[in-house]
CSV table of C-alpha atoms in Angstrom, one decimal:
chain,number,residue,atom,x,y,z
A,297,UNK,CA,26.2,-25.2,47.2
A,298,UNK,CA,26.2,-23.5,43.8
A,299,UNK,CA,24.4,-20.1,43.3
A,300,UNK,CA,24.6,-16.8,41.4
A,301,UNK,CA,25.2,-13.6,43.4
A,302,UNK,CA,24.3,-10.1,42.4
A,303,UNK,CA,27.3,-8.2,43.7
A,304,UNK,CA,26.5,-4.6,42.6
A,305,UNK,CA,23.9,-2.8,40.5
A,306,UNK,CA,24.9,-2.3,37.0
A,307,UNK,CA,25.9,-4.2,33.9
A,308,UNK,CA,24.6,-7.8,34.3
A,309,UNK,CA,27.7,-9.4,32.8
A,310,UNK,CA,29.9,-7.6,35.2
A,311,UNK,CA,27.7,-7.7,38.3
A,312,UNK,CA,26.5,-11.3,38.3
A,313,UNK,CA,29.0,-13.9,39.8
A,314,UNK,CA,28.9,-17.7,40.2
A,315,UNK,CA,29.6,-18.4,43.8
A,316,UNK,CA,29.6,-21.2,46.4
A,317,UNK,CA,27.4,-20.4,49.4
A,318,UNK,CA,26.3,-22.1,52.6
A,319,UNK,CA,23.4,-24.5,52.5
A,320,UNK,CA,20.1,-23.0,53.6
A,321,UNK,CA,18.8,-23.9,57.1
A,322,UNK,CA,16.2,-26.7,57.5
A,323,UNK,CA,12.7,-25.5,56.8
A,324,UNK,CA,10.8,-24.1,59.7
A,325,UNK,CA,7.1,-24.1,60.4
A,326,UNK,CA,5.1,-23.4,57.2
A,327,UNK,CA,8.3,-23.6,55.1
A,328,UNK,CA,9.7,-26.0,52.5
A,329,UNK,CA,13.1,-26.8,51.0
A,330,UNK,CA,13.1,-26.7,47.2
A,331,UNK,CA,15.8,-28.2,45.0
A,332,UNK,CA,15.6,-25.8,42.0
A,333,UNK,CA,15.7,-27.4,38.6
A,334,UNK,CA,15.3,-24.6,36.0
A,335,UNK,CA,15.0,-20.8,36.2
A,336,UNK,CA,14.6,-18.4,33.2
A,337,UNK,CA,16.6,-15.2,32.8
A,338,UNK,CA,13.9,-12.7,32.2
A,339,UNK,CA,14.0,-9.0,31.3
A,340,UNK,CA,12.8,-8.2,34.8
A,341,UNK,CA,15.8,-10.2,36.3
A,342,UNK,CA,18.1,-8.0,34.3
A,343,UNK,CA,16.3,-4.9,35.4
A,344,UNK,CA,16.8,-6.0,39.0
A,345,UNK,CA,20.5,-6.3,38.2
A,346,UNK,CA,20.6,-2.8,36.8
A,347,UNK,CA,18.8,-1.4,39.8
A,348,UNK,CA,15.8,-0.1,37.8
A,349,UNK,CA,13.2,-2.6,39.1
A,350,UNK,CA,11.0,-2.0,42.1
A,351,UNK,CA,12.7,-5.1,43.7
A,352,UNK,CA,16.0,-4.0,45.1
A,353,UNK,CA,17.7,-6.6,47.3
A,354,UNK,CA,20.5,-6.0,49.8
A,355,UNK,CA,23.8,-7.0,48.3
A,356,UNK,CA,25.3,-9.4,47.7
A,357,UNK,CA,22.2,-11.5,47.0
A,358,UNK,CA,20.9,-14.4,45.1
A,359,UNK,CA,18.3,-13.3,42.6
A,360,UNK,CA,16.0,-15.0,40.1
A,361,UNK,CA,12.3,-14.1,39.9
A,362,UNK,CA,10.8,-17.4,38.8
A,363,UNK,CA,11.7,-21.1,38.5
A,364,UNK,CA,10.6,-24.7,39.1
A,365,UNK,CA,11.9,-27.4,41.4
A,366,UNK,CA,11.2,-30.4,43.6
A,367,UNK,CA,10.4,-30.3,47.3
A,368,UNK,CA,13.2,-31.9,49.3
A,369,UNK,CA,11.9,-31.3,52.8
A,370,UNK,CA,8.9,-29.8,54.5
A,371,UNK,CA,8.6,-28.0,57.8
A,372,UNK,CA,6.1,-28.5,60.6
A,373,UNK,CA,2.5,-27.8,59.7
A,374,UNK,CA,2.9,-28.0,55.9
A,375,UNK,CA,0.0,-29.9,54.4
A,376,UNK,CA,-0.6,-28.5,50.9
A,377,UNK,CA,2.6,-30.1,49.4
A,378,UNK,CA,4.8,-33.0,50.1
A,379,UNK,CA,8.3,-34.2,49.5
A,380,UNK,CA,8.8,-35.0,45.8
A,381,UNK,CA,6.2,-32.6,44.5
A,382,UNK,CA,7.3,-30.4,41.7
A,383,UNK,CA,6.4,-26.8,42.4
A,384,UNK,CA,7.0,-23.3,41.1
A,385,UNK,CA,9.3,-21.1,43.2
A,386,UNK,CA,7.5,-18.1,44.6
A,387,UNK,CA,7.5,-14.9,42.5
A,388,UNK,CA,10.7,-13.1,43.4
A,389,UNK,CA,11.8,-16.2,45.3
A,390,UNK,CA,15.5,-15.8,44.4
A,391,UNK,CA,15.7,-19.0,42.5
A,392,UNK,CA,19.3,-18.8,41.2
A,393,UNK,CA,20.6,-21.2,43.8
A,394,UNK,CA,20.6,-25.0,44.0
A,395,UNK,CA,18.4,-25.1,47.1
A,396,UNK,CA,16.1,-22.5,48.7
A,397,UNK,CA,13.8,-22.4,51.7
A,398,UNK,CA,10.5,-20.7,50.9
A,399,UNK,CA,7.0,-20.3,52.4
A,400,UNK,CA,4.7,-23.3,51.6
A,401,UNK,CA,1.7,-21.0,51.4
A,402,UNK,CA,0.5,-20.8,47.8
A,403,UNK,CA,2.5,-23.7,46.6
A,404,UNK,CA,0.8,-26.6,44.8
A,405,UNK,CA,2.0,-29.7,43.0
A,406,UNK,CA,2.4,-29.2,39.3
A,407,UNK,CA,1.4,-31.8,36.6
A,408,UNK,CA,4.0,-34.6,36.6
A,409,UNK,CA,3.7,-35.1,32.8
A,410,UNK,CA,4.7,-31.6,31.7
A,411,UNK,CA,8.2,-30.5,30.6
A,412,UNK,CA,9.9,-28.8,33.6
A,413,UNK,CA,11.6,-26.3,31.4
A,414,UNK,CA,8.2,-25.1,30.2
A,415,UNK,CA,6.9,-25.1,33.8
A,416,UNK,CA,9.8,-22.9,34.9
A,417,UNK,CA,8.3,-20.1,32.8
A,418,UNK,CA,4.8,-20.2,34.3
A,419,UNK,CA,5.0,-17.7,37.1
A,420,UNK,CA,5.3,-14.4,35.2
A,421,UNK,CA,4.4,-14.4,31.5
A,422,UNK,CA,1.2,-16.6,31.5
A,423,UNK,CA,-0.5,-14.8,34.4
A,424,UNK,CA,0.4,-11.5,32.8
A,425,UNK,CA,-1.3,-12.6,29.6
A,426,UNK,CA,-4.3,-14.0,31.4
A,427,UNK,CA,-4.9,-10.8,33.4
A,428,UNK,CA,-4.3,-8.5,30.4
A,429,UNK,CA,-7.2,-10.3,28.8
A,430,UNK,CA,-9.5,-10.1,31.8
A,431,UNK,CA,-8.8,-7.0,33.9
A,432,UNK,CA,-9.3,-4.1,31.5
A,433,UNK,CA,-12.1,-4.9,29.0
A,434,UNK,CA,-15.1,-7.2,29.4
A,435,UNK,CA,-14.4,-9.3,26.3
A,436,UNK,CA,-16.9,-11.6,24.9
A,437,UNK,CA,-16.4,-14.7,22.6
A,438,UNK,CA,-15.7,-13.4,19.1
A,439,UNK,CA,-14.1,-10.1,20.2
A,440,UNK,CA,-10.8,-9.1,18.6
A,441,UNK,CA,-7.6,-8.3,20.6
A,442,UNK,CA,-4.5,-6.9,18.9
A,443,UNK,CA,-1.0,-7.3,20.3
A,444,UNK,CA,2.6,-6.6,19.3
A,445,UNK,CA,5.6,-8.7,20.5
A,446,UNK,CA,3.4,-11.6,19.6
A,447,UNK,CA,6.4,-14.0,19.6
A,448,UNK,CA,7.4,-13.2,23.2
A,449,UNK,CA,6.5,-15.3,26.2
A,450,UNK,CA,3.6,-13.0,27.0
A,451,UNK,CA,2.5,-12.8,23.4
A,452,UNK,CA,2.4,-16.6,23.0
A,453,UNK,CA,0.4,-16.9,26.2
A,454,UNK,CA,-2.0,-14.2,25.0
A,455,UNK,CA,-2.7,-16.4,21.9
A,456,UNK,CA,-3.3,-19.5,24.0
A,457,UNK,CA,-5.5,-17.9,26.6
A,458,UNK,CA,-7.5,-16.0,24.0
A,459,UNK,CA,-8.1,-19.1,21.9
A,460,UNK,CA,-9.3,-21.0,25.1
A,461,UNK,CA,-11.7,-18.1,25.9
A,462,UNK,CA,-13.0,-17.7,22.4
A,463,UNK,CA,-11.4,-14.3,21.6
A,464,UNK,CA,-9.7,-13.6,18.2
A,465,UNK,CA,-6.2,-12.2,18.1
A,466,UNK,CA,-4.3,-10.0,15.7
A,467,UNK,CA,-0.6,-10.7,16.2
A,468,UNK,CA,2.1,-8.3,15.1
A,469,UNK,CA,5.6,-9.6,14.6
A,470,UNK,CA,8.9,-8.3,13.1
A,471,UNK,CA,9.9,-11.4,11.1
A,472,UNK,CA,7.7,-13.1,8.4
A,473,UNK,CA,9.1,-16.6,9.3
A,474,UNK,CA,7.1,-16.4,12.5
A,475,UNK,CA,3.7,-16.2,10.8
A,476,UNK,CA,3.0,-19.9,10.2
A,477,UNK,CA,4.3,-20.8,13.7
A,478,UNK,CA,2.0,-18.4,15.5
A,479,UNK,CA,-0.9,-19.3,13.4
A,480,UNK,CA,-0.3,-23.0,14.3
A,481,UNK,CA,-0.5,-22.0,18.0
A,482,UNK,CA,-3.9,-20.4,17.4
A,483,UNK,CA,-3.2,-16.8,16.2
A,484,UNK,CA,-6.1,-15.8,14.0
A,485,UNK,CA,-4.2,-13.1,12.1
A,486,UNK,CA,-0.4,-12.8,12.2
A,487,UNK,CA,1.2,-10.0,10.3
A,488,UNK,CA,4.5,-8.3,9.9
A,489,UNK,CA,4.5,-4.7,11.2
A,490,UNK,CA,4.5,-2.9,7.8
A,491,UNK,CA,1.9,-0.7,6.0
A,492,UNK,CA,1.0,-3.7,3.8
A,493,UNK,CA,0.4,-5.9,6.9
A,494,UNK,CA,-1.8,-3.2,8.4
A,495,UNK,CA,-3.9,-3.0,5.2
A,496,UNK,CA,-4.3,-6.8,5.3
A,497,UNK,CA,-5.7,-6.7,8.8
A,498,UNK,CA,-8.1,-3.9,8.0
A,499,UNK,CA,-9.4,-5.8,5.0
A,500,UNK,CA,-9.8,-8.9,7.1
A,501,UNK,CA,-11.6,-7.1,9.9
A,502,UNK,CA,-14.1,-5.2,7.7
A,503,UNK,CA,-16.3,-3.2,10.0
A,504,UNK,CA,-15.0,-4.9,13.1
A,505,UNK,CA,-12.3,-3.4,15.3
A,506,UNK,CA,-10.3,-4.6,18.3
A,507,UNK,CA,-11.6,-3.6,21.7
A,508,UNK,CA,-8.2,-4.2,23.4
A,509,UNK,CA,-4.6,-3.5,22.4
A,510,UNK,CA,-1.7,-5.1,24.3
A,511,UNK,CA,1.6,-3.3,24.0
A,512,UNK,CA,5.0,-4.7,25.0
A,513,UNK,CA,7.1,-2.6,22.7
A,514,UNK,CA,6.1,1.1,22.6
A,515,UNK,CA,7.2,3.5,19.8
A,516,UNK,CA,6.0,3.0,16.2
A,517,UNK,CA,4.7,-0.5,17.0
A,518,UNK,CA,2.4,1.0,19.6
A,519,UNK,CA,1.2,3.5,17.0
A,520,UNK,CA,0.2,0.5,14.8
A,521,UNK,CA,-1.9,-0.9,17.6
A,522,UNK,CA,-3.7,2.4,18.1
A,523,UNK,CA,-4.4,2.7,14.4
A,524,UNK,CA,-6.3,-0.6,14.5
A,525,UNK,CA,-8.4,0.1,17.7
A,526,UNK,CA,-12.0,1.0,17.5
A,527,UNK,CA,-14.0,3.6,19.4
A,528,UNK,CA,-14.0,3.3,23.2
A,529,UNK,CA,-11.2,0.7,23.1
A,530,UNK,CA,-8.5,0.1,25.7
A,531,UNK,CA,-4.7,0.3,25.1
A,532,UNK,CA,-2.6,-1.5,27.8
A,533,UNK,CA,1.2,-1.4,28.1
A,534,UNK,CA,2.9,-4.1,30.1
A,535,UNK,CA,6.5,-3.7,28.9
A,536,UNK,CA,8.7,-1.3,26.9
A,537,UNK,CA,11.0,-3.6,24.9
A,538,UNK,CA,11.6,-0.8,22.3
A,539,UNK,CA,12.5,1.8,25.0
A,540,UNK,CA,10.6,4.5,23.0
A,541,UNK,CA,7.6,6.5,24.2
A,542,UNK,CA,4.1,5.5,23.3
A,543,UNK,CA,2.9,7.9,20.5
A,544,UNK,CA,-0.8,8.5,21.2
A,545,UNK,CA,-2.2,11.4,19.1
A,546,UNK,CA,-4.9,13.8,20.4
A,547,UNK,CA,-7.0,12.6,17.4
A,548,UNK,CA,-7.1,9.1,18.8
A,549,UNK,CA,-7.9,10.3,22.3
A,550,UNK,CA,-10.6,12.7,21.2
A,551,UNK,CA,-12.4,10.9,18.3
A,552,UNK,CA,-11.7,7.2,19.2
A,553,UNK,CA,-12.0,7.9,23.0
A,554,UNK,CA,-9.2,5.4,23.6
A,555,UNK,CA,-8.3,4.7,27.2
A,556,UNK,CA,-4.6,4.1,28.2
A,557,UNK,CA,-3.5,2.0,31.1
A,558,UNK,CA,-0.3,0.2,32.3
A,559,UNK,CA,-0.1,-3.3,33.8
A,560,UNK,CA,2.4,-4.6,36.5
A,561,UNK,CA,1.8,-8.2,37.6
A,562,UNK,CA,3.1,-7.4,41.2
A,563,UNK,CA,0.5,-4.7,41.9
A,564,UNK,CA,-1.4,-5.9,45.0
A,565,UNK,CA,-4.8,-6.1,43.3
A,566,UNK,CA,-3.6,-9.0,41.1
A,567,UNK,CA,-2.2,-11.2,43.9
A,568,UNK,CA,-5.2,-13.4,44.4
A,569,UNK,CA,-5.6,-13.9,40.7
A,570,UNK,CA,-2.2,-15.2,39.8
A,571,UNK,CA,-2.6,-18.8,41.1
A,572,UNK,CA,-5.8,-19.5,39.1
A,573,UNK,CA,-4.1,-18.1,36.0
A,574,UNK,CA,-1.0,-20.4,36.6
A,575,UNK,CA,-3.3,-23.4,37.0
A,576,UNK,CA,-5.0,-22.6,33.8
A,577,UNK,CA,-1.7,-22.1,32.0
A,578,UNK,CA,-0.4,-25.4,33.3
A,579,UNK,CA,-3.4,-27.1,31.6
A,580,UNK,CA,-2.7,-25.3,28.4
A,581,UNK,CA,0.9,-26.5,28.6
A,582,UNK,CA,-0.2,-30.1,29.1
A,583,UNK,CA,-2.6,-29.9,26.1
A,584,UNK,CA,0.1,-28.4,23.9
A,585,UNK,CA,-1.8,-25.1,23.4
A,586,UNK,CA,0.9,-23.1,25.1
A,587,UNK,CA,4.6,-23.5,24.4
A,588,UNK,CA,7.6,-21.1,24.6
A,589,UNK,CA,10.7,-22.0,22.7
A,590,UNK,CA,13.9,-22.2,24.7
A,591,UNK,CA,17.0,-21.1,22.8
A,592,UNK,CA,19.5,-22.6,25.2
A,593,UNK,CA,20.2,-23.7,28.8
A,594,UNK,CA,23.3,-22.9,30.8
A,595,UNK,CA,24.6,-24.0,34.2
A,596,UNK,CA,24.9,-21.5,37.0
A,597,UNK,CA,28.7,-21.5,36.5
A,598,UNK,CA,28.1,-20.0,33.0
A,599,UNK,CA,26.0,-17.1,34.1
A,600,UNK,CA,28.0,-14.5,32.2
A,601,UNK,CA,27.6,-16.5,28.9
A,602,UNK,CA,23.9,-17.0,29.7
A,603,UNK,CA,23.4,-13.3,30.1
A,604,UNK,CA,25.3,-12.5,26.9
A,605,UNK,CA,23.0,-14.9,25.1
A,606,UNK,CA,19.9,-13.2,26.5
A,607,UNK,CA,21.2,-9.8,25.4
A,608,UNK,CA,21.8,-11.2,21.8
A,609,UNK,CA,18.2,-12.5,21.8
A,610,UNK,CA,16.4,-15.8,22.6
A,611,UNK,CA,14.9,-17.4,25.7
A,612,UNK,CA,17.5,-18.7,28.0
A,613,UNK,CA,17.1,-20.9,31.1
A,614,UNK,CA,19.5,-21.6,33.9
A,615,UNK,CA,19.9,-25.3,34.4
A,616,UNK,CA,20.2,-24.8,38.2
A,617,UNK,CA,20.6,-28.5,39.0
A,618,UNK,CA,23.3,-29.1,36.5
A,619,UNK,CA,26.8,-29.8,37.8
C-alpha cells in the first residue's frame, strides 16, 4: 500500500519519500483498522522531519500527526466505534499511509454531514485554541482576548471558540485583505500589525484592556500584544512562527505585572481535555462557525511537491486515499 516514509532527519523535501509498504496486520483486541482519507501537513510534522520536535520516531517511519478516515475493521472487544464510522486518527498516529491500525480507545464517530477535509484538521489546532482560552485566565463573557497569527488554523479556531463562549477578540494580521474575512467569522476587531492599527484598537477599547494575549509569532508581533495587555494579564506563547525571541520589557513585567507562559498540547495535563474540545469544534464546523481554508491537496506520491507548497505558504492536505 502507499505511504510516506521519513528516511532521515533533515530537510523535508529531501528526507520524505513516497514508498510502497506492507499492509498492516488485522486489528487485535481493542484495535481498529482505519482507511485514512486526508491528513494535513502541519508545522509540527515538518519539525518532526527536522528532528527538532519531542516526537522522534525510529527510522524509516511513516509520520503524520493528525488525519481523518473510515473504520474498515474492528478487533475483539471494540464497542465505541464500528465499521464505516468516520474517525480522527489519534494524535501522532502516523497517518501518512493508506491504512493504519490504531487503538480504539478515545475514538468516536464524527458527524456524517461535515466536510472530511475540515475534519482532518480537528485534532491539533482547535483543541489548542480551546485550551488557550480556558487554561490560563478565568475569562468571563465580555472579556477581551488579543492574538496574532489570527488567520492561522489556531487563530481562526480562537475566534470561533471565543465567539461561542461570549469573549471578544482582537485579531492581528499581516495583510489587510484578511480583515473582512475574519470579521465575517466573528472576529470583533481585526487590524493589520502597524502603529495605525494599534491606535485603532486602543481607541475602540477605551478603558478596557485584554486579559489574555495568545502569541504564535514572537518578535515584534509579540511586543504588539504586550503593548495592548492590561494589568495582571497573561501572555501565552503556543508557537514561534517568526523564529524571533519574545521581547518583554522589564517595565511590562514590573508595572503591568504580566505573567508569561508557554502552551504545548501534548503536555499530560491536557490529555483528558482534548476530546471535549474536539467534540465542541466538530459542532462549530457543522454550524459553519469554524472553517480553515485549504490551499491545495496532493496525493502521497507528490509529497515533495506538497511540502514545497507548505514552505511557500498555505494550508495543504494529503489526499491519502487518492490513487
